[in-house]
Short mmCIF file of C-alpha atoms in Angstrom, two decimals:
data_model
loop_
_atom_site.label_atom_id
_atom_site.label_comp_id
_atom_site.label_asym_id
_atom_site.label_seq_id
_atom_site.Cartn_x
_atom_site.Cartn_y
_atom_site.Cartn_z
CA UNK A 151 36.00 56.58 3.61
CA UNK A 152 33.70 54.72 5.88
CA UNK A 153 31.49 56.26 8.53
CA UNK A 154 33.64 54.48 11.23
CA UNK A 155 36.84 55.96 9.81
CA UNK A 156 35.30 59.51 9.79
CA UNK A 157 34.14 59.13 13.32
CA UNK A 158 37.54 57.96 14.37
CA UNK A 159 39.25 61.04 12.69
CA UNK A 160 36.78 63.31 14.37
CA UNK A 161 37.50 61.61 17.74
CA UNK A 162 41.20 61.95 17.18
CA UNK A 163 40.93 65.58 16.17
CA UNK A 164 38.72 66.45 19.14
CA UNK A 165 41.13 64.67 21.65
CA UNK A 166 44.20 66.43 19.99
CA UNK A 167 42.34 69.80 20.14
CA UNK A 168 41.44 69.37 23.75
CA UNK A 169 44.93 68.30 24.62
CA UNK A 170 46.44 71.31 22.89
CA UNK A 171 43.91 73.47 24.68
CA UNK A 172 45.04 72.07 28.05
CA UNK A 173 48.54 72.60 27.14
CA UNK A 174 47.96 76.21 26.46
CA UNK A 175 45.85 76.83 29.60
CA UNK A 176 48.01 78.74 32.16
CA UNK A 177 47.10 81.04 34.93
CA UNK A 178 49.03 84.30 35.11
CA UNK A 179 52.12 84.15 37.19
CA UNK A 180 52.66 87.62 38.92
CA UNK A 181 56.09 89.00 39.66
CA UNK A 182 57.08 88.17 43.29
CA UNK A 183 57.72 90.64 46.00
CA UNK A 184 60.87 89.95 48.01
CA UNK A 185 60.37 89.13 51.70
CA UNK A 186 61.57 92.08 53.80
CA UNK A 187 62.22 89.62 56.69
CA UNK A 188 60.29 91.91 59.07
CA UNK A 189 58.16 90.11 61.66
CA UNK A 190 54.85 91.41 63.01
CA UNK A 191 55.91 93.60 65.82
CA UNK A 192 52.80 93.05 67.93
CA UNK A 193 51.76 89.84 69.75
CA UNK A 194 48.49 88.61 68.25
CA UNK A 195 46.83 86.43 70.71
CA UNK A 196 45.52 84.09 68.18
CA UNK A 197 46.68 80.90 69.97
CA UNK A 198 44.27 80.81 72.89
CA UNK A 199 40.85 79.10 72.55
CA UNK A 200 37.94 80.76 74.39
CA UNK A 201 36.02 77.52 74.33
CA UNK A 202 34.71 74.55 72.38
CA UNK A 203 31.71 75.10 70.07
CA UNK A 204 28.50 73.14 70.41
CA UNK A 205 26.17 73.10 67.45
CA UNK A 206 22.70 71.87 68.35
CA UNK A 207 21.69 70.57 64.97
CA UNK A 208 20.71 67.45 62.97
CA UNK A 209 22.78 66.28 59.93
CA UNK A 210 20.40 64.96 57.23
CA UNK A 211 21.69 62.64 54.70
CA UNK A 212 18.34 61.99 52.92
CA UNK A 213 17.77 62.47 49.21
CA UNK A 214 15.13 64.98 48.37
CA UNK A 215 11.77 63.44 49.03
CA UNK A 216 13.27 60.85 51.29
CA UNK A 217 12.98 60.81 55.06
CA UNK A 218 14.69 57.77 56.48
CA UNK A 219 15.50 58.16 60.22
CA UNK A 220 18.74 56.15 59.71
CA UNK A 221 20.17 59.04 57.65
CA UNK A 222 19.50 61.63 60.34
CA UNK A 223 22.35 62.15 62.87
CA UNK A 224 22.40 64.30 65.93
CA UNK A 225 25.84 65.91 65.72
CA UNK A 226 25.58 68.23 68.81
CA UNK A 227 28.23 67.55 71.62
CA UNK A 228 29.61 65.20 72.35
CA UNK A 229 28.91 63.67 68.83
CA UNK A 230 30.95 66.36 67.06
CA UNK A 231 30.83 66.13 63.33
CA UNK A 232 31.63 69.79 62.06
CA UNK A 233 33.61 70.84 59.05
CA UNK A 234 34.29 73.83 56.67
CA UNK A 235 33.10 76.70 58.86
CA UNK A 236 32.62 80.26 57.58
CA UNK A 237 31.20 83.10 59.71
CA UNK A 238 29.67 86.44 59.11
CA UNK A 239 29.61 88.70 62.18
CA UNK A 240 27.02 91.51 62.70
CA UNK A 241 28.01 93.79 65.61
CA UNK A 242 24.41 95.01 65.97
CA UNK A 243 22.90 91.58 65.08
CA UNK A 244 21.06 90.40 62.18
CA UNK A 245 17.58 88.92 62.71
CA UNK A 246 18.41 88.55 66.32
CA UNK A 247 21.92 87.15 66.03
CA UNK A 248 25.36 88.48 65.87
CA UNK A 249 27.10 85.32 64.51
CA UNK A 250 25.95 83.52 61.37
CA UNK A 251 27.83 80.45 60.30
CA UNK A 252 27.65 77.95 57.40
CA UNK A 253 29.32 74.67 57.65
CA UNK A 254 29.03 71.05 56.52
CA UNK A 255 28.53 68.02 58.69
CA UNK A 256 31.73 65.90 58.14
CA UNK A 257 34.75 64.57 60.03
CA UNK A 258 34.33 63.27 63.58
CA UNK A 259 31.17 61.28 64.17
CA UNK A 260 30.12 61.74 60.57
CA UNK A 261 33.42 61.05 58.89
CA UNK A 262 33.52 57.56 60.41
CA UNK A 263 30.26 56.68 58.71
CA UNK A 264 30.58 54.79 55.45
CA UNK A 265 27.95 57.09 53.93
CA UNK A 266 29.70 60.21 55.22
CA UNK A 267 29.45 62.06 51.87
CA UNK A 268 25.66 62.05 52.18
CA UNK A 269 25.81 64.46 55.06
CA UNK A 270 28.38 67.02 53.79
CA UNK A 271 25.54 69.48 53.01
CA UNK A 272 25.38 73.31 53.48
CA UNK A 273 23.98 73.88 56.91
CA UNK A 274 23.33 77.36 58.52
CA UNK A 275 23.41 78.08 62.26
CA UNK A 276 23.42 81.24 64.45
CA UNK A 277 24.74 82.36 67.77
CA UNK A 278 25.13 85.40 70.08
CA UNK A 279 28.23 84.19 72.00
CA UNK A 280 30.29 82.25 69.40
CA UNK A 281 30.07 78.99 71.45
CA UNK A 282 26.43 77.78 71.47
CA UNK A 283 24.75 77.49 67.99
CA UNK A 284 21.45 76.41 66.63
CA UNK A 285 19.54 76.81 63.37
CA UNK A 286 17.88 80.22 62.73
CA UNK A 287 14.07 80.43 62.70
CA UNK A 288 12.42 79.52 59.46
CA UNK A 289 15.28 77.61 57.90
CA UNK A 290 15.11 74.10 56.52
CA UNK A 291 18.55 72.61 56.95
CA UNK A 292 20.41 71.47 55.00
CA UNK A 293 20.17 74.27 52.41
CA UNK A 294 20.83 71.68 49.73
CA UNK A 295 19.91 68.05 50.05
CA UNK A 296 22.07 65.10 49.34
CA UNK A 297 22.48 64.04 45.79
CA UNK A 298 21.01 60.68 44.80
CA UNK A 299 22.98 57.98 43.10
CA UNK A 300 20.78 58.47 40.01
CA UNK A 301 21.96 62.02 39.84
CA UNK A 302 25.61 61.09 40.36
CA UNK A 303 28.43 59.59 38.40
CA UNK A 304 31.42 57.66 39.84
CA UNK A 305 34.79 59.30 40.37
CA UNK A 306 36.33 56.17 38.85
CA UNK A 307 34.99 52.68 37.91
CA UNK A 308 35.83 51.20 41.25
CA UNK A 309 33.97 53.88 43.23
CA UNK A 310 30.16 53.87 44.04
CA UNK A 311 28.12 56.63 42.52
CA UNK A 312 27.67 59.25 45.19
CA UNK A 313 27.79 62.93 44.28
CA UNK A 314 28.31 65.27 47.14
CA UNK A 315 28.54 68.97 48.24
CA UNK A 316 31.39 70.38 50.15
CA UNK A 317 33.67 73.47 50.84
CA UNK A 318 30.98 76.11 51.74
CA UNK A 319 31.88 79.77 51.88
CA UNK A 320 29.77 82.91 52.06
CA UNK A 321 29.63 86.66 52.48
CA UNK A 322 26.96 89.27 53.15
CA UNK A 323 26.91 92.01 50.63
CA UNK A 324 24.33 94.63 49.55
CA UNK A 325 21.60 93.37 51.74
CA UNK A 326 21.94 89.59 51.01
CA UNK A 327 24.03 86.51 51.81
CA UNK A 328 25.92 84.96 48.93
CA UNK A 329 26.47 81.27 49.67
CA UNK A 330 28.99 79.41 47.52
CA UNK A 331 29.86 75.69 47.69
CA UNK A 332 31.28 72.92 45.51
CA UNK A 333 29.46 70.08 43.93
CA UNK A 334 31.37 66.94 43.05
CA UNK A 335 30.50 64.16 40.59
CA UNK A 336 26.98 65.51 39.96
CA UNK A 337 25.23 65.27 36.65
CA UNK A 338 24.52 68.44 34.87
CA UNK A 339 20.78 67.60 34.67
CA UNK A 340 20.63 67.26 38.38
CA UNK A 341 22.23 70.78 38.77
CA UNK A 342 19.76 72.05 36.27
CA UNK A 343 16.76 70.47 38.16
CA UNK A 344 18.00 72.16 41.30
CA UNK A 345 17.66 75.67 39.75
CA UNK A 346 20.57 76.15 37.35
CA UNK A 347 18.41 76.85 34.32
CA UNK A 348 19.57 80.18 32.90
CA UNK A 349 21.35 80.47 29.59
CA UNK A 350 24.55 81.15 31.43
CA UNK A 351 24.14 78.11 33.71
CA UNK A 352 23.42 75.73 30.70
CA UNK A 353 26.40 77.11 28.83
CA UNK A 354 28.65 76.51 31.73
CA UNK A 355 27.47 72.96 32.00
CA UNK A 356 27.81 71.96 28.33
CA UNK A 357 31.03 69.98 29.10
CA UNK A 358 30.89 67.12 31.63
CA UNK A 359 32.70 68.42 34.74
CA UNK A 360 33.80 66.47 37.77
CA UNK A 361 33.18 69.51 39.89
CA UNK A 362 31.17 72.74 39.81
CA UNK A 363 31.03 75.89 42.06
CA UNK A 364 27.50 76.92 42.65
CA UNK A 365 25.80 79.84 44.43
CA UNK A 366 22.57 80.61 46.23
CA UNK A 367 21.50 83.95 47.72
CA UNK A 368 19.21 84.95 50.53
CA UNK A 369 18.00 88.22 52.13
CA UNK A 370 17.15 86.66 55.48
CA UNK A 371 19.49 83.70 55.81
CA UNK A 372 16.58 81.28 55.94
CA UNK A 373 14.87 81.37 52.46
CA UNK A 374 17.24 80.76 49.58
CA UNK A 375 17.17 81.35 45.88
CA UNK A 376 17.50 78.55 43.29
CA UNK A 377 21.02 77.39 42.55
CA UNK A 378 23.26 79.15 39.99
CA UNK A 379 26.63 78.00 38.49
CA UNK A 380 29.70 80.19 39.01
CA UNK A 381 32.23 77.93 37.20
CA UNK A 382 33.24 74.33 36.67
CA UNK A 383 36.40 72.15 36.70
CA UNK A 384 36.59 71.90 32.84
CA UNK A 385 38.17 74.25 30.37
CA UNK A 386 38.14 77.15 30.09
CA UNK A 387 37.88 77.40 33.91
CA UNK A 388 40.37 74.62 35.04
CA UNK A 389 42.80 72.38 33.50
CA UNK A 390 42.38 68.47 33.59
CA UNK A 391 39.19 68.53 35.65
CA UNK A 392 41.27 69.82 38.57
CA UNK A 393 39.83 69.94 42.07
CA UNK A 394 38.83 73.64 42.43
CA UNK A 395 39.29 72.94 46.05
CA UNK A 396 37.98 75.12 48.96
CA UNK A 397 36.73 78.03 46.99
CA UNK A 398 36.47 81.33 48.98
CA UNK A 399 35.12 84.70 48.10
CA UNK A 400 35.34 88.38 49.11
CA UNK A 401 34.10 91.82 47.86
CA UNK A 402 36.59 94.58 47.89
CA UNK A 403 34.23 97.42 47.29
CA UNK A 404 34.89 97.36 43.50
CA UNK A 405 34.67 93.78 42.44
CA UNK A 406 34.52 90.21 43.79
CA UNK A 407 37.50 87.96 44.17
CA UNK A 408 37.63 84.25 44.51
CA UNK A 409 40.53 82.06 45.67
CA UNK A 410 40.79 78.30 45.38
CA UNK A 411 43.39 75.60 45.70
CA UNK A 412 44.46 73.76 42.51
CA UNK A 413 46.42 70.60 42.96
CA UNK A 414 49.55 70.55 40.83
CA UNK A 415 48.50 67.58 38.69
CA UNK A 416 49.24 69.04 35.35
CA UNK A 417 51.82 71.14 33.45
CA UNK A 418 49.95 74.32 34.05
CA UNK A 419 51.66 75.62 37.15
CA UNK A 420 55.14 77.18 37.55
CA UNK A 421 56.98 74.93 39.96
CA UNK A 422 56.92 71.71 41.99
CA UNK A 423 54.67 72.75 44.92
CA UNK A 424 51.92 70.20 45.53
CA UNK A 425 49.24 72.79 45.12
CA UNK A 426 48.78 76.48 44.20
CA UNK A 427 46.18 79.12 45.09
CA UNK A 428 44.78 80.95 42.20
CA UNK A 429 42.51 84.12 42.26
CA UNK A 430 39.68 85.02 39.92
CA UNK A 431 37.72 88.27 39.57
CA UNK A 432 34.04 89.03 38.78
CA UNK A 433 31.86 92.04 38.46
CA UNK A 434 28.68 90.40 39.62
CA UNK A 435 29.83 87.59 41.98
CA UNK A 436 28.69 84.87 39.60
CA UNK A 437 30.70 85.04 36.30
CA UNK A 438 34.30 84.67 37.25
CA UNK A 439 37.56 84.79 35.31
CA UNK A 440 38.54 81.76 33.17
CA UNK A 441 41.69 79.93 34.25
CA UNK A 442 43.77 81.70 31.67
CA UNK A 443 42.77 85.15 33.03
CA UNK A 444 43.18 84.15 36.70
CA UNK A 445 46.34 84.81 38.66
CA UNK A 446 48.54 82.50 40.73
CA UNK A 447 48.75 83.90 44.28
CA UNK A 448 52.36 84.79 45.26
CA UNK A 449 53.67 84.24 48.76
CA UNK A 450 56.67 86.10 50.14
CA UNK A 451 57.23 83.27 52.65
CA UNK A 452 55.82 79.69 53.15
CA UNK A 453 56.48 78.68 56.61
CA UNK A 454 54.57 75.38 56.07
CA UNK A 455 57.36 74.37 53.72
CA UNK A 456 59.96 75.05 56.45
CA UNK A 457 58.14 72.41 58.67
CA UNK A 458 57.96 69.97 55.77
CA UNK A 459 59.04 70.68 52.16
CA UNK A 460 56.08 68.48 50.90
CA UNK A 461 53.52 70.63 52.63
CA UNK A 462 51.33 72.99 50.65
CA UNK A 463 47.91 74.62 50.94
CA UNK A 464 45.02 72.18 51.21
CA UNK A 465 41.96 74.27 52.41
CA UNK A 466 41.61 78.04 52.48
CA UNK A 467 39.29 80.80 53.70
CA UNK A 468 39.50 84.57 52.71
CA UNK A 469 38.49 87.70 54.47
CA UNK A 470 38.67 91.32 53.52
CA UNK A 471 38.51 94.31 55.74
CA UNK A 472 39.65 97.92 55.65
CA UNK A 473 41.94 97.35 52.60
CA UNK A 474 43.57 94.11 53.88
CA UNK A 475 43.14 90.68 52.35
CA UNK A 476 43.58 87.78 54.77
CA UNK A 477 43.88 83.98 53.87
CA UNK A 478 43.37 81.39 56.62
CA UNK A 479 45.45 78.50 55.20
CA UNK A 480 45.25 74.87 56.29
CA UNK A 481 48.39 73.31 54.88
CA UNK A 482 49.75 69.72 54.89
CA UNK A 483 50.55 66.78 52.74
CA UNK A 484 48.24 67.59 49.87
CA UNK A 485 49.20 64.49 47.96
CA UNK A 486 47.58 62.54 50.84
CA UNK A 487 44.54 64.84 50.69
CA UNK A 488 44.99 66.26 54.23
CA UNK A 489 46.35 69.16 56.30
CA UNK A 490 47.85 69.60 59.72
CA UNK A 491 48.97 73.21 60.20
CA UNK A 492 47.00 76.42 60.16
CA UNK A 493 48.49 79.85 59.04
CA UNK A 494 47.32 83.36 58.53
CA UNK A 495 48.44 85.39 55.59
CA UNK A 496 47.87 89.03 54.80
CA UNK A 497 48.06 91.18 51.57
CA UNK A 498 47.29 94.69 50.38
CA UNK A 499 46.66 93.87 46.81
CA UNK A 500 44.99 90.45 47.08
CA UNK A 501 47.72 88.68 45.19
CA UNK A 502 51.01 89.11 47.03
CA UNK A 503 50.74 87.61 50.53
CA UNK A 504 53.01 87.35 53.53
CA UNK A 505 52.49 84.72 56.14
CA UNK A 506 52.75 85.07 60.00
CA UNK A 507 55.50 82.68 60.82
CA UNK A 508 53.90 81.30 63.89
CA UNK A 509 51.03 78.77 63.08
CA UNK A 510 47.61 79.32 64.63
CA UNK A 511 47.48 75.51 65.00
CA UNK A 512 50.36 72.93 64.67
CA UNK A 513 48.61 69.73 64.12
CA UNK A 514 45.28 67.97 63.20
CA UNK A 515 43.68 71.13 61.89
CA UNK A 516 41.29 71.36 58.79
CA UNK A 517 39.64 74.28 57.05
CA UNK A 518 39.05 77.03 59.49
CA UNK A 519 37.66 80.67 59.34
CA UNK A 520 38.72 84.09 60.49
CA UNK A 521 36.37 86.88 60.36
CA UNK A 522 36.46 90.72 61.20
CA UNK A 523 34.28 91.67 64.13
CA UNK A 524 34.93 95.42 64.67
CA UNK A 525 37.51 97.80 63.37
CA UNK A 526 38.94 101.27 64.38
CA UNK A 527 41.50 103.50 62.64
CA UNK A 528 44.22 101.56 64.54
CA UNK A 529 43.11 97.96 64.91
CA UNK A 530 41.09 95.06 63.55
CA UNK A 531 39.35 92.71 66.03
CA UNK A 532 38.86 89.27 64.64
CA UNK A 533 36.96 86.14 65.59
CA UNK A 534 38.12 82.60 64.46
CA UNK A 535 36.51 79.32 64.30
CA UNK A 536 39.16 76.55 64.27
CA UNK A 537 38.10 73.30 62.61
CA UNK A 538 39.89 70.12 63.70
CA UNK A 539 39.94 66.80 61.92
CA UNK A 540 38.17 65.18 64.81
CA UNK A 541 35.03 67.15 63.92
CA UNK A 542 35.40 69.63 66.77
CA UNK A 543 35.28 73.48 66.37
CA UNK A 544 37.02 75.84 68.78
CA UNK A 545 36.39 79.63 69.06
CA UNK A 546 39.06 82.29 69.31
CA UNK A 547 39.38 86.09 69.24
CA UNK A 548 42.47 88.13 68.44
CA UNK A 549 43.48 91.67 67.42
CA UNK A 550 45.81 93.05 64.72
CA UNK A 551 47.30 96.50 64.64
CA UNK A 552 47.07 98.26 61.31
CA UNK A 553 50.35 100.22 61.53
CA UNK A 554 52.27 97.02 62.51
CA UNK A 555 50.65 95.26 59.60
CA UNK A 556 51.86 98.04 57.25
CA UNK A 557 55.37 97.58 58.63
CA UNK A 558 55.06 93.77 58.24
CA UNK A 559 54.26 94.16 54.54
CA UNK A 560 56.59 97.09 53.70
CA UNK A 561 58.79 96.68 50.76
CA UNK A 562 62.58 96.65 51.20
#
């Protein structure tokens, strides 16, 4: 047998093996909990904006070592270009500020730019009133610079090479910030050069992946550790190089949970919804469950589907406080890569969620963030940063009653 024939057989075997591996790659479907059809008995005032947020910051689309003025944009008001907010709130302040937010410049003034992906980089700002924001002292924004075309690969042959970051999310746990975000169409060697050099990182990067979820940490919010890899969009973490979209993370006192949106582009999901939310677990906040050991989040109700049966979750953000898990869900026509509605869902086990029937926002909304501010034995006080597709952020506050949440979630 010729060398060419042997190579062809090896290629066919590898392709068949990968195909069979994909076919057998299923997340766990949990048993659903029936909807008790009880509404939340309180009146959460989550529909009223306190004001429009202004972030006094520059969006830098330069590659590392590059400093072209043409790739630096002032996105403070009225040139709004904000996207993907996530906020940590410190009642007594942290390094002089109560509000700490990570976001990416995108949408609005940035989204209209043909090079918009270059600006979608993790950016950190602080505030004491929730409305006026600026970078903290000592930080060099963005936390991660734009990926050069040499370090990128194209999404398809007709697309230019431009890897990018997106979908930032963070928490503050055990004296440090844990910042997660998604890298898309970035070569493994580029991720390694930016810090992903451990044996675990390299093992996770052995297969070419369209996307990777990475993490950096900081004790002061200004100086950040080198990049690490949490998981990627290839097996065993995701079927068919799925989008691993809008990953979001919480710590529940015992372990870390991640949530993400997976588009329904394979045979690995239970129904015909355009997307599903899956949950992973981790002991250390870095090594998360494989896809087969993850769980598909179950919803007792899906009010977005009542608005439009084609709607499904597009971007999400999670929060955990006093035994309650919350998902802030931007839902819309996922097959058109967009959202319009914003809902709040709550759970006691992190897997079975019930959604408040009334939307926080009914049109033109994108990934948004809710965050606990203060709690008592009776109530949870929240803040919210609402992200719109025109690049504007609005600030809200609202309160939820714990007993009424228990009644809302009660079985039977």
